[in-house]
PDB file of C-alpha atoms and ligand atoms in Angstrom:
ATOM      1  CA  MET A  10       3.033-126.623 150.601  1.00  0.00           C
ATOM      2  CA  LEU A  11      -0.087-124.504 148.459  1.00  0.00           C
ATOM      3  CA  ILE A  12      -1.632-121.704 150.464  1.00  0.00           C
ATOM      4  CA  ASN A  13      -5.340-120.924 149.339  1.00  0.00           C
ATOM      5  CA  THR A  14      -6.741-118.076 151.037  1.00  0.00           C
ATOM      6  CA  GLY A  15     -10.217-116.244 151.005  1.00  0.00           C
ATOM      7  CA  ASP A  16     -10.477-112.335 149.834  1.00  0.00           C
ATOM      8  CA  ASN A  17     -11.496-110.329 153.029  1.00  0.00           C
ATOM      9  CA  VAL A  18      -8.619-107.777 151.868  1.00  0.00           C
ATOM     10  CA  VAL A  19      -7.549-105.402 154.974  1.00  0.00           C
ATOM     11  CA  ASP A  20      -4.934-102.182 154.788  1.00  0.00           C
ATOM     12  CA  ARG A  21      -1.792-103.292 156.650  1.00  0.00           C
ATOM     13  CA  PHE A  22       1.369-104.042 156.315  1.00  0.00           C
ATOM     14  CA  CYS A  23       3.326-107.195 156.798  1.00  0.00           C
ATOM     15  CA  PRO A  24       6.538-106.353 159.762  1.00  0.00           C
ATOM     16  CA  LYS A  25       8.368-109.426 158.149  1.00  0.00           C
ATOM     17  CA  CYS A  26       7.930-109.019 154.332  1.00  0.00           C
ATOM     18  CA  GLY A  27       6.154-105.518 153.966  1.00  0.00           C
ATOM     19  CA  GLY A  28       3.511-106.618 152.007  1.00  0.00           C
ATOM     20  CA  THR A  29       0.079-104.938 151.849  1.00  0.00           C
ATOM     21  CA  ASN A  30      -2.883-105.898 150.454  1.00  0.00           C
ATOM     22  CA  LYS A  31      -3.286-109.081 152.196  1.00  0.00           C
ATOM     23  CA  HIS A  32      -4.721-111.446 154.875  1.00  0.00           C
ATOM     24  CA  PHE A  33      -3.610-110.885 158.576  1.00  0.00           C
ATOM     25  CA  PHE A  34      -3.225-113.130 161.286  1.00  0.00           C
ATOM     26  CA  ARG A  35      -2.017-112.144 164.551  1.00  0.00           C
ATOM     27  CA  GLY A  36      -0.052-109.758 163.271  1.00  0.00           C
ATOM     28  CA  PHE A  37       1.372-111.034 159.884  1.00  0.00           C
ATOM     29  CA  CYS A  38       0.605-111.787 156.572  1.00  0.00           C
ATOM     30  CA  ILE A  39      -0.722-115.206 156.498  1.00  0.00           C
ATOM     31  CA  GLU A  40       1.869-116.324 153.723  1.00  0.00           C
ATOM     32  CA  CYS A  41       4.537-114.737 156.686  1.00  0.00           C
ATOM     33  CA  TYR A  42       2.775-116.591 159.191  1.00  0.00           C
ATOM     34  CA  THR A  43       2.676-120.059 157.889  1.00  0.00           C
ATOM     35  CA  LYS A  44       6.112-120.283 156.846  1.00  0.00           C
ATOM     36  CA  ASP A  45       7.379-119.497 160.124  1.00  0.00           C
ATOM     37  CA  HIS A  46       4.579-120.981 162.122  1.00  0.00           C
ATOM     38  CA  GLU A  47       4.599-125.113 161.828  1.00  0.00           C
ATOM     39  CA  LEU A  48       0.447-125.674 161.489  1.00  0.00           C
ATOM     40  CA  ILE A  49       0.858-129.463 161.067  1.00  0.00           C
ATOM     41  CA  VAL A  50       2.684-131.460 162.445  1.00  0.00           C
ATOM     42  CA  ILE A  51       3.061-135.146 160.583  1.00  0.00           C
ATOM     43  CA  PRO A  52       5.059-137.494 162.307  1.00  0.00           C
ATOM     44  CA  PRO A  53       8.738-137.974 160.098  1.00  0.00           C
ATOM     45  CA  LYS A  54       8.046-141.749 159.746  1.00  0.00           C
ATOM     46  CA  ILE A  55       4.199-143.206 159.437  1.00  0.00           C
ATOM     47  CA  GLU A  56       4.315-146.920 159.604  1.00  0.00           C
ATOM     48  CA  VAL A  57       1.783-149.396 159.569  1.00  0.00           C
ATOM     49  CA  ASN A  58       1.905-153.637 160.315  1.00  0.00           C
ATOM     50  CA  VAL A  59       1.318-155.455 157.472  1.00  0.00           C
ATOM     51  CA  CYS A  60       0.956-159.211 157.923  1.00  0.00           C
ATOM     52  CA  PRO A  61       3.317-160.499 154.850  1.00  0.00           C
ATOM     53  CA  SER A  62       0.825-163.887 154.556  1.00  0.00           C
ATOM     54  CA  CYS A  63      -3.124-162.454 154.749  1.00  0.00           C
ATOM     55  CA  LEU A  64      -1.726-159.045 153.916  1.00  0.00           C
ATOM     56  CA  MET A  65      -3.784-157.403 157.005  1.00  0.00           C
ATOM     57  CA  PHE A  66      -3.276-153.768 158.427  1.00  0.00           C
ATOM     58  CA  ARG A  67      -2.810-154.044 162.266  1.00  0.00           C
ATOM     59  CA  ILE A  68      -4.575-150.437 163.725  1.00  0.00           C
ATOM     60  CA  HIS A  69      -4.941-150.038 166.890  1.00  0.00           C
ATOM     61  CA  GLY A  70      -3.964-153.011 168.149  1.00  0.00           C
ATOM     62  CA  GLU A  71      -6.426-155.057 165.519  1.00  0.00           C
ATOM     63  CA  TRP A  72      -6.297-156.552 162.305  1.00  0.00           C
ATOM     64  CA  MET A  73      -8.106-155.638 159.646  1.00  0.00           C
ATOM     65  CA  PRO A  74      -8.646-155.625 155.748  1.00  0.00           C
ATOM     66  CA  SER A  75      -6.105-153.843 153.838  1.00  0.00           C
ATOM     67  CA  THR A  76      -7.925-151.326 152.381  1.00  0.00           C
ATOM     68  CA  LEU A  77      -6.968-148.095 150.783  1.00  0.00           C
ATOM     69  CA  GLU A  78      -9.664-146.579 152.980  1.00  0.00           C
ATOM     70  CA  ASN A  79      -8.565-147.558 156.108  1.00  0.00           C
ATOM     71  CA  ALA A  80      -4.751-146.785 154.893  1.00  0.00           C
ATOM     72  CA  SER A  81      -6.103-143.064 154.317  1.00  0.00           C
ATOM     73  CA  LYS A  82      -7.709-143.083 157.842  1.00  0.00           C
ATOM     74  CA  PHE A  83      -4.670-144.103 159.854  1.00  0.00           C
ATOM     75  CA  VAL A  84      -2.509-141.298 157.486  1.00  0.00           C
ATOM     76  CA  GLU A  85      -4.919-138.925 158.318  1.00  0.00           C
ATOM     77  CA  GLU A  86      -5.684-139.649 162.272  1.00  0.00           C
ATOM     78  CA  LYS A  87      -1.487-139.104 162.506  1.00  0.00           C
ATOM     79  CA  VAL A  88      -2.058-135.678 161.131  1.00  0.00           C
ATOM     80  CA  LYS A  89      -1.791-132.990 163.973  1.00  0.00           C
ATOM     81  CA  PRO A  90      -3.075-129.301 163.084  1.00  0.00           C
ATOM     82  CA  LYS A  91      -2.311-126.935 164.741  1.00  0.00           C
ATOM     83  CA  GLN A  92      -4.084-123.136 165.578  1.00  0.00           C
ATOM     84  CA  ILE A  93      -6.259-124.260 162.689  1.00  0.00           C
ATOM     85  CA  ASP A  94      -9.667-124.303 163.583  1.00  0.00           C
ATOM     86  CA  LYS A  95     -12.857-125.849 161.867  1.00  0.00           C
ATOM     87  CA  VAL A  96      -9.948-128.195 160.697  1.00  0.00           C
ATOM     88  CA  LYS A  97     -10.585-130.847 157.761  1.00  0.00           C
ATOM     89  CA  ILE A  98      -7.970-133.747 156.595  1.00  0.00           C
ATOM     90  CA  LEU A  99      -8.064-135.420 154.001  1.00  0.00           C
ATOM     91  CA  ALA A 100      -5.885-138.360 152.837  1.00  0.00           C
ATOM     92  CA  SER A 101      -6.081-139.776 149.284  1.00  0.00           C
ATOM     93  CA  PRO A 102      -3.490-142.255 147.968  1.00  0.00           C
ATOM     94  CA  ILE A 103      -1.306-140.820 145.069  1.00  0.00           C
ATOM     95  CA  GLU A 104       0.813-143.753 144.430  1.00  0.00           C
ATOM     96  CA  PRO A 105       2.478-147.072 145.494  1.00  0.00           C
ATOM     97  CA  THR A 106       6.288-146.853 146.977  1.00  0.00           C
ATOM     98  CA  LYS A 107       9.355-149.485 147.502  1.00  0.00           C
ATOM     99  CA  ASN A 108       8.589-149.546 150.990  1.00  0.00           C
ATOM    100  CA  GLY A 109       4.419-148.522 151.145  1.00  0.00           C
ATOM    101  CA  ALA A 110       2.348-145.925 149.453  1.00  0.00           C
ATOM    102  CA  LEU A 111       2.451-142.031 149.293  1.00  0.00           C
ATOM    103  CA  PHE A 112      -0.381-140.343 150.064  1.00  0.00           C
ATOM    104  CA  ASN A 113      -1.131-136.652 149.324  1.00  0.00           C
ATOM    105  CA  VAL A 114      -3.072-134.572 153.017  1.00  0.00           C
ATOM    106  CA  SER A 115      -4.537-131.936 152.169  1.00  0.00           C
ATOM    107  CA  ILE A 116      -5.884-130.063 155.799  1.00  0.00           C
ATOM    108  CA  ALA A 117      -8.562-127.080 155.277  1.00  0.00           C
ATOM    109  CA  GLY A 118      -9.736-124.910 157.815  1.00  0.00           C
ATOM    110  CA  TYR A 119      -9.149-121.334 159.404  1.00  0.00           C
ATOM    111  CA  LEU A 120      -6.749-118.826 160.514  1.00  0.00           C
ATOM    112  CA  GLY A 121      -8.693-116.478 162.334  1.00  0.00           C
ATOM    113  CA  THR A 122     -10.920-115.568 159.708  1.00  0.00           C
ATOM    114  CA  ASP A 123      -9.270-116.467 157.055  1.00  0.00           C
ATOM    115  CA  GLU A 124      -9.861-119.797 155.114  1.00  0.00           C
ATOM    116  CA  ILE A 125      -6.623-121.152 154.440  1.00  0.00           C
ATOM    117  CA  HIS A 126      -5.978-124.880 152.494  1.00  0.00           C
ATOM    118  CA  LEU A 127      -2.345-127.012 152.830  1.00  0.00           C
ATOM    119  CA  GLU A 128      -1.388-129.742 151.096  1.00  0.00           C
ATOM    120  CA  GLN A 129       1.797-132.486 151.663  1.00  0.00           C
ATOM    121  CA  GLU A 130       2.537-135.581 150.893  1.00  0.00           C
ATOM    122  CA  VAL A 131       3.157-138.180 152.997  1.00  0.00           C
ATOM    123  CA  GLU A 132       4.466-141.570 152.782  1.00  0.00           C
ATOM    124  CA  LEU A 133       2.942-144.830 154.990  1.00  0.00           C
ATOM    125  CA  ILE A 134       5.721-147.322 155.548  1.00  0.00           C
ATOM    126  CA  TYR A 135       4.558-151.015 155.754  1.00  0.00           C
ATOM    127  CA  THR A 136       6.520-152.897 157.921  1.00  0.00           C
ATOM    128  CA  LYS A 137       6.046-156.708 158.394  1.00  0.00           C
ATOM    129  CA  ARG A 138       4.726-158.481 160.565  1.00  0.00           C
ATOM    130  CA  GLN A 139       2.531-161.601 161.021  1.00  0.00           C
ATOM    131  CA  CYS A 140      -0.802-161.381 162.902  1.00  0.00           C
ATOM    132  CA  LEU A 141      -1.790-164.255 165.360  1.00  0.00           C
ATOM    133  CA  ILE A 142      -4.008-166.096 162.945  1.00  0.00           C
ATOM    134  CA  CYS A 143      -1.543-166.572 160.492  1.00  0.00           C
ATOM    135  CA  ALA A 144       1.195-167.008 162.714  1.00  0.00           C
ATOM    136  CA  ARG A 145      -1.058-170.207 164.575  1.00  0.00           C
ATOM    137  CA  LYS A 146      -2.171-171.499 160.695  1.00  0.00           C
ATOM    138  CA  GLN A 147       1.831-172.033 160.632  1.00  0.00           C
ATOM    139  CA  SER A 148       1.923-173.431 163.864  1.00  0.00           C
ATOM    140  CA  LYS A 149       0.787-177.260 165.917  1.00  0.00           C
ATOM    141  CA  TYR A 150      -1.853-174.956 167.291  1.00  0.00           C
ATOM    142  CA  TYR A 151      -5.770-176.105 167.422  1.00  0.00           C
ATOM    143  CA  LYS A 152      -8.414-175.166 169.860  1.00  0.00           C
ATOM    144  CA  ALA A 153     -10.794-178.158 168.866  1.00  0.00           C
ATOM    145  CA  LEU A 154     -10.633-181.106 167.473  1.00  0.00           C
ATOM    146  CA  ILE A 155     -13.571-183.641 165.895  1.00  0.00           C
ATOM    147  CA  GLN A 156     -12.247-187.619 165.274  1.00  0.00           C
ATOM    148  CA  ILE A 157     -14.499-188.893 162.934  1.00  0.00           C
ATOM    149  CA  ARG A 158     -14.793-192.546 163.433  1.00  0.00           C
ATOM    150  CA  PRO A 159     -16.983-195.245 161.924  1.00  0.00           C
ATOM    151  CA  LYS A 160     -19.593-195.842 164.140  1.00  0.00           C
ATOM    152  CA  ASP A 161     -19.453-199.762 162.922  1.00  0.00           C
ATOM    153  CA  SER A 162     -17.957-202.069 159.952  1.00  0.00           C
ATOM    154  CA  ASP A 163     -21.062-201.008 157.847  1.00  0.00           C
ATOM    155  CA  THR A 164     -19.079-197.490 157.810  1.00  0.00           C
ATOM    156  CA  THR A 165     -18.229-196.631 154.686  1.00  0.00           C
ATOM    157  CA  SER A 166     -14.752-194.874 153.681  1.00  0.00           C
ATOM    158  CA  LYS A 167     -17.360-193.002 151.478  1.00  0.00           C
ATOM    159  CA  ARG A 168     -19.793-192.146 153.770  1.00  0.00           C
ATOM    160  CA  MET A 169     -16.812-191.183 156.010  1.00  0.00           C
ATOM    161  CA  GLN A 170     -15.412-188.704 153.527  1.00  0.00           C
ATOM    162  CA  SER A 171     -18.927-187.212 152.874  1.00  0.00           C
ATOM    163  CA  ALA A 172     -19.106-186.181 156.674  1.00  0.00           C
ATOM    164  CA  PHE A 173     -15.524-184.339 156.778  1.00  0.00           C
ATOM    165  CA  TYR A 174     -16.619-182.274 153.325  1.00  0.00           C
ATOM    166  CA  PHE A 175     -19.288-181.967 155.443  1.00  0.00           C
ATOM    167  CA  ILE A 176     -17.142-180.439 158.329  1.00  0.00           C
ATOM    168  CA  ARG A 177     -14.590-178.569 155.836  1.00  0.00           C
ATOM    169  CA  ASN A 178     -17.545-176.758 153.994  1.00  0.00           C
ATOM    170  CA  GLN A 179     -19.349-175.461 157.122  1.00  0.00           C
ATOM    171  CA  ASN A 180     -16.585-173.972 158.657  1.00  0.00           C
ATOM    172  CA  ARG A 181     -15.452-172.546 155.142  1.00  0.00           C
ATOM    173  CA  GLU A 182     -18.725-170.523 155.773  1.00  0.00           C
ATOM    174  CA  ASN A 183     -17.933-169.852 159.731  1.00  0.00           C
ATOM    175  CA  ALA A 184     -14.880-168.385 158.252  1.00  0.00           C
ATOM    176  CA  VAL A 185     -16.114-165.142 156.637  1.00  0.00           C
ATOM    177  CA  LYS A 186     -17.751-164.375 160.069  1.00  0.00           C
ATOM    178  CA  GLU A 187     -14.857-165.510 162.242  1.00  0.00           C
ATOM    179  CA  ARG A 188     -11.120-165.075 161.446  1.00  0.00           C
ATOM    180  CA  GLU A 189     -10.208-168.277 164.223  1.00  0.00           C
ATOM    181  CA  ALA A 190     -12.139-170.567 161.846  1.00  0.00           C
ATOM    182  CA  GLU A 191      -9.349-170.053 159.156  1.00  0.00           C
ATOM    183  CA  ILE A 192      -7.472-172.165 161.142  1.00  0.00           C
ATOM    184  CA  PHE A 193      -8.145-175.833 159.743  1.00  0.00           C
ATOM    185  CA  LYS A 194      -6.221-178.810 159.162  1.00  0.00           C
ATOM    186  CA  PHE A 195      -6.781-182.376 158.873  1.00  0.00           C
ATOM    187  CA  LYS A 196      -5.348-185.977 159.350  1.00  0.00           C
ATOM    188  CA  LYS A 197      -6.213-188.923 158.126  1.00  0.00           C
ATOM    189  CA  ASP A 198      -5.030-192.507 160.046  1.00  0.00           C
ATOM    190  CA  LYS A 199      -6.276-195.871 160.236  1.00  0.00           C
ATOM    191  CA  HIS A 200      -8.600-194.795 162.941  1.00  0.00           C
ATOM    192  CA  GLY A 201     -10.561-192.345 160.729  1.00  0.00           C
ATOM    193  CA  ILE A 202     -10.135-188.596 160.007  1.00  0.00           C
ATOM    194  CA  ASN A 203      -8.945-186.058 162.836  1.00  0.00           C
ATOM    195  CA  VAL A 204      -9.752-182.779 161.814  1.00  0.00           C
ATOM    196  CA  TYR A 205      -7.950-179.638 163.985  1.00  0.00           C
ATOM    197  CA  PHE A 206      -9.891-176.190 164.056  1.00  0.00           C
ATOM    198  CA  GLY A 207      -8.953-172.931 165.608  1.00  0.00           C
ATOM    199  CA  SER A 208     -12.550-172.062 166.214  1.00  0.00           C
ATOM    200  CA  LEU A 209     -14.335-173.799 169.491  1.00  0.00           C
ATOM    201  CA  ARG A 210     -17.498-172.312 167.979  1.00  0.00           C
ATOM    202  CA  SER A 211     -17.231-173.359 164.596  1.00  0.00           C
ATOM    203  CA  ALA A 212     -16.528-176.631 165.468  1.00  0.00           C
ATOM    204  CA  GLY A 213     -18.916-176.987 168.156  1.00  0.00           C
ATOM    205  CA  SER A 214     -21.644-175.778 165.863  1.00  0.00           C
ATOM    206  CA  ILE A 215     -20.505-178.362 162.811  1.00  0.00           C
ATOM    207  CA  VAL A 216     -20.904-181.209 165.503  1.00  0.00           C
ATOM    208  CA  GLY A 217     -24.504-180.544 166.767  1.00  0.00           C
ATOM    209  CA  GLN A 218     -25.364-180.474 163.228  1.00  0.00           C
ATOM    210  CA  MET A 219     -23.726-183.733 162.507  1.00  0.00           C
ATOM    211  CA  LYS A 220     -26.122-185.117 165.591  1.00  0.00           C
ATOM    212  CA  SER A 221     -29.102-184.223 162.671  1.00  0.00           C
ATOM    213  CA  LYS A 222     -27.094-184.712 159.305  1.00  0.00           C
ATOM    214  CA  PHE A 223     -25.134-188.326 160.253  1.00  0.00           C
ATOM    215  CA  GLY A 224     -27.049-188.981 163.093  1.00  0.00           C
ATOM    216  CA  ALA A 225     -23.977-189.326 164.511  1.00  0.00           C
ATOM    217  CA  GLU A 226     -22.895-190.596 168.229  1.00  0.00           C
ATOM    218  CA  ILE A 227     -21.344-187.663 170.115  1.00  0.00           C
ATOM    219  CA  LYS A 228     -18.033-187.686 173.068  1.00  0.00           C
ATOM    220  CA  LYS A 229     -16.663-184.680 174.136  1.00  0.00           C
ATOM    221  CA  SER A 230     -14.020-184.583 176.537  1.00  0.00           C
ATOM    222  CA  ARG A 231     -11.769-181.279 177.596  1.00  0.00           C
ATOM    223  CA  SER A 232      -8.011-181.127 178.444  1.00  0.00           C
ATOM    224  CA  LEU A 233      -5.946-178.451 179.741  1.00  0.00           C
ATOM    225  CA  PHE A 234      -3.441-177.445 177.716  1.00  0.00           C
ATOM    226  CA  GLY A 235      -1.609-175.119 178.802  1.00  0.00           C
ATOM    227  CA  MET A 236      -2.370-171.394 180.244  1.00  0.00           C
ATOM    228  CA  ASP A 237      -2.713-167.688 177.865  1.00  0.00           C
ATOM    229  CA  ARG A 238      -0.902-164.525 178.262  1.00  0.00           C
ATOM    230  CA  THR A 239      -2.848-163.373 181.316  1.00  0.00           C
ATOM    231  CA  GLY A 240      -2.408-166.873 182.868  1.00  0.00           C
ATOM    232  CA  ARG A 241      -6.006-168.058 182.322  1.00  0.00           C
ATOM    233  CA  LYS A 242      -6.427-171.843 181.665  1.00  0.00           C
ATOM    234  CA  ASP A 243      -5.995-172.677 177.887  1.00  0.00           C
ATOM    235  CA  TYR A 244      -8.675-176.171 177.057  1.00  0.00           C
ATOM    236  CA  ARG A 245      -8.521-178.030 173.411  1.00  0.00           C
ATOM    237  CA  THR A 246     -11.964-180.017 172.962  1.00  0.00           C
ATOM    238  CA  THR A 247     -12.192-183.326 171.633  1.00  0.00           C
ATOM    239  CA  TYR A 248     -15.443-184.614 169.875  1.00  0.00           C
ATOM    240  CA  SER A 249     -15.427-188.162 169.248  1.00  0.00           C
ATOM    241  CA  VAL A 250     -18.398-188.443 166.115  1.00  0.00           C
ATOM    242  CA  ARG A 251     -19.170-191.926 165.705  1.00  0.00           C
ATOM    243  CA  ILE A 252     -21.380-192.057 162.250  1.00  0.00           C
TER     244      ILE A 252
HETATM  245 ZN1  LIG B  19       4.815-111.232 155.362  1.00  0.00          ZN
HETATM  246 ZN1  LIG B  20      -1.786-162.509 158.397  1.00  0.00          ZN
END
């Protein structure tokens, strides 16, 4: 631990080390005082959940990109300074470790009228936890289904294929704004192409566009498929799209 202090020297002596010509706080020299008092409290183990599939961090119950900036902010929030006024905490990454990353935490502030600066190394440990989106991608979950069907025998398979590409590309764009839209599966069978969506919003907007783009005839239906954790009914929406 490094200690830097300002330079207003007072003519006193420290009852612990006998030192004079030092900076004092609550009757002791700053060095003795910081040695004997815990000025920063850092939990022995700082853990953050990381999704092994998409590598996102779970911070305050939300999944967010695993940037060093987010990790540093998370570490800073875990550091609790005591008795230090006007405190500024800054965590900066040093190097990756076997289970996470090592950070240098620098704490600057005032003990009484003296400026102090403390530094400490802290390891952030990554613990694996799959995020909801990745879990849903690997399961049979979906929220909406678009059934692409030929209007009549004149509909070519090329037209069916281009409708599918249109849907896929639009959904990819939507996935940039909404993670649920990353859930996307499809299946071809003798009736046509079934496209499964994690995002109802994405599916709904694509269907709207297909009306003008392909002159599609659309039938919408909804079915109950279960309840969520809060007891609210969960529905799946099916769009039958004839082109
Ligand atoms: Zn002392
Ligand atoms: Zn994930």
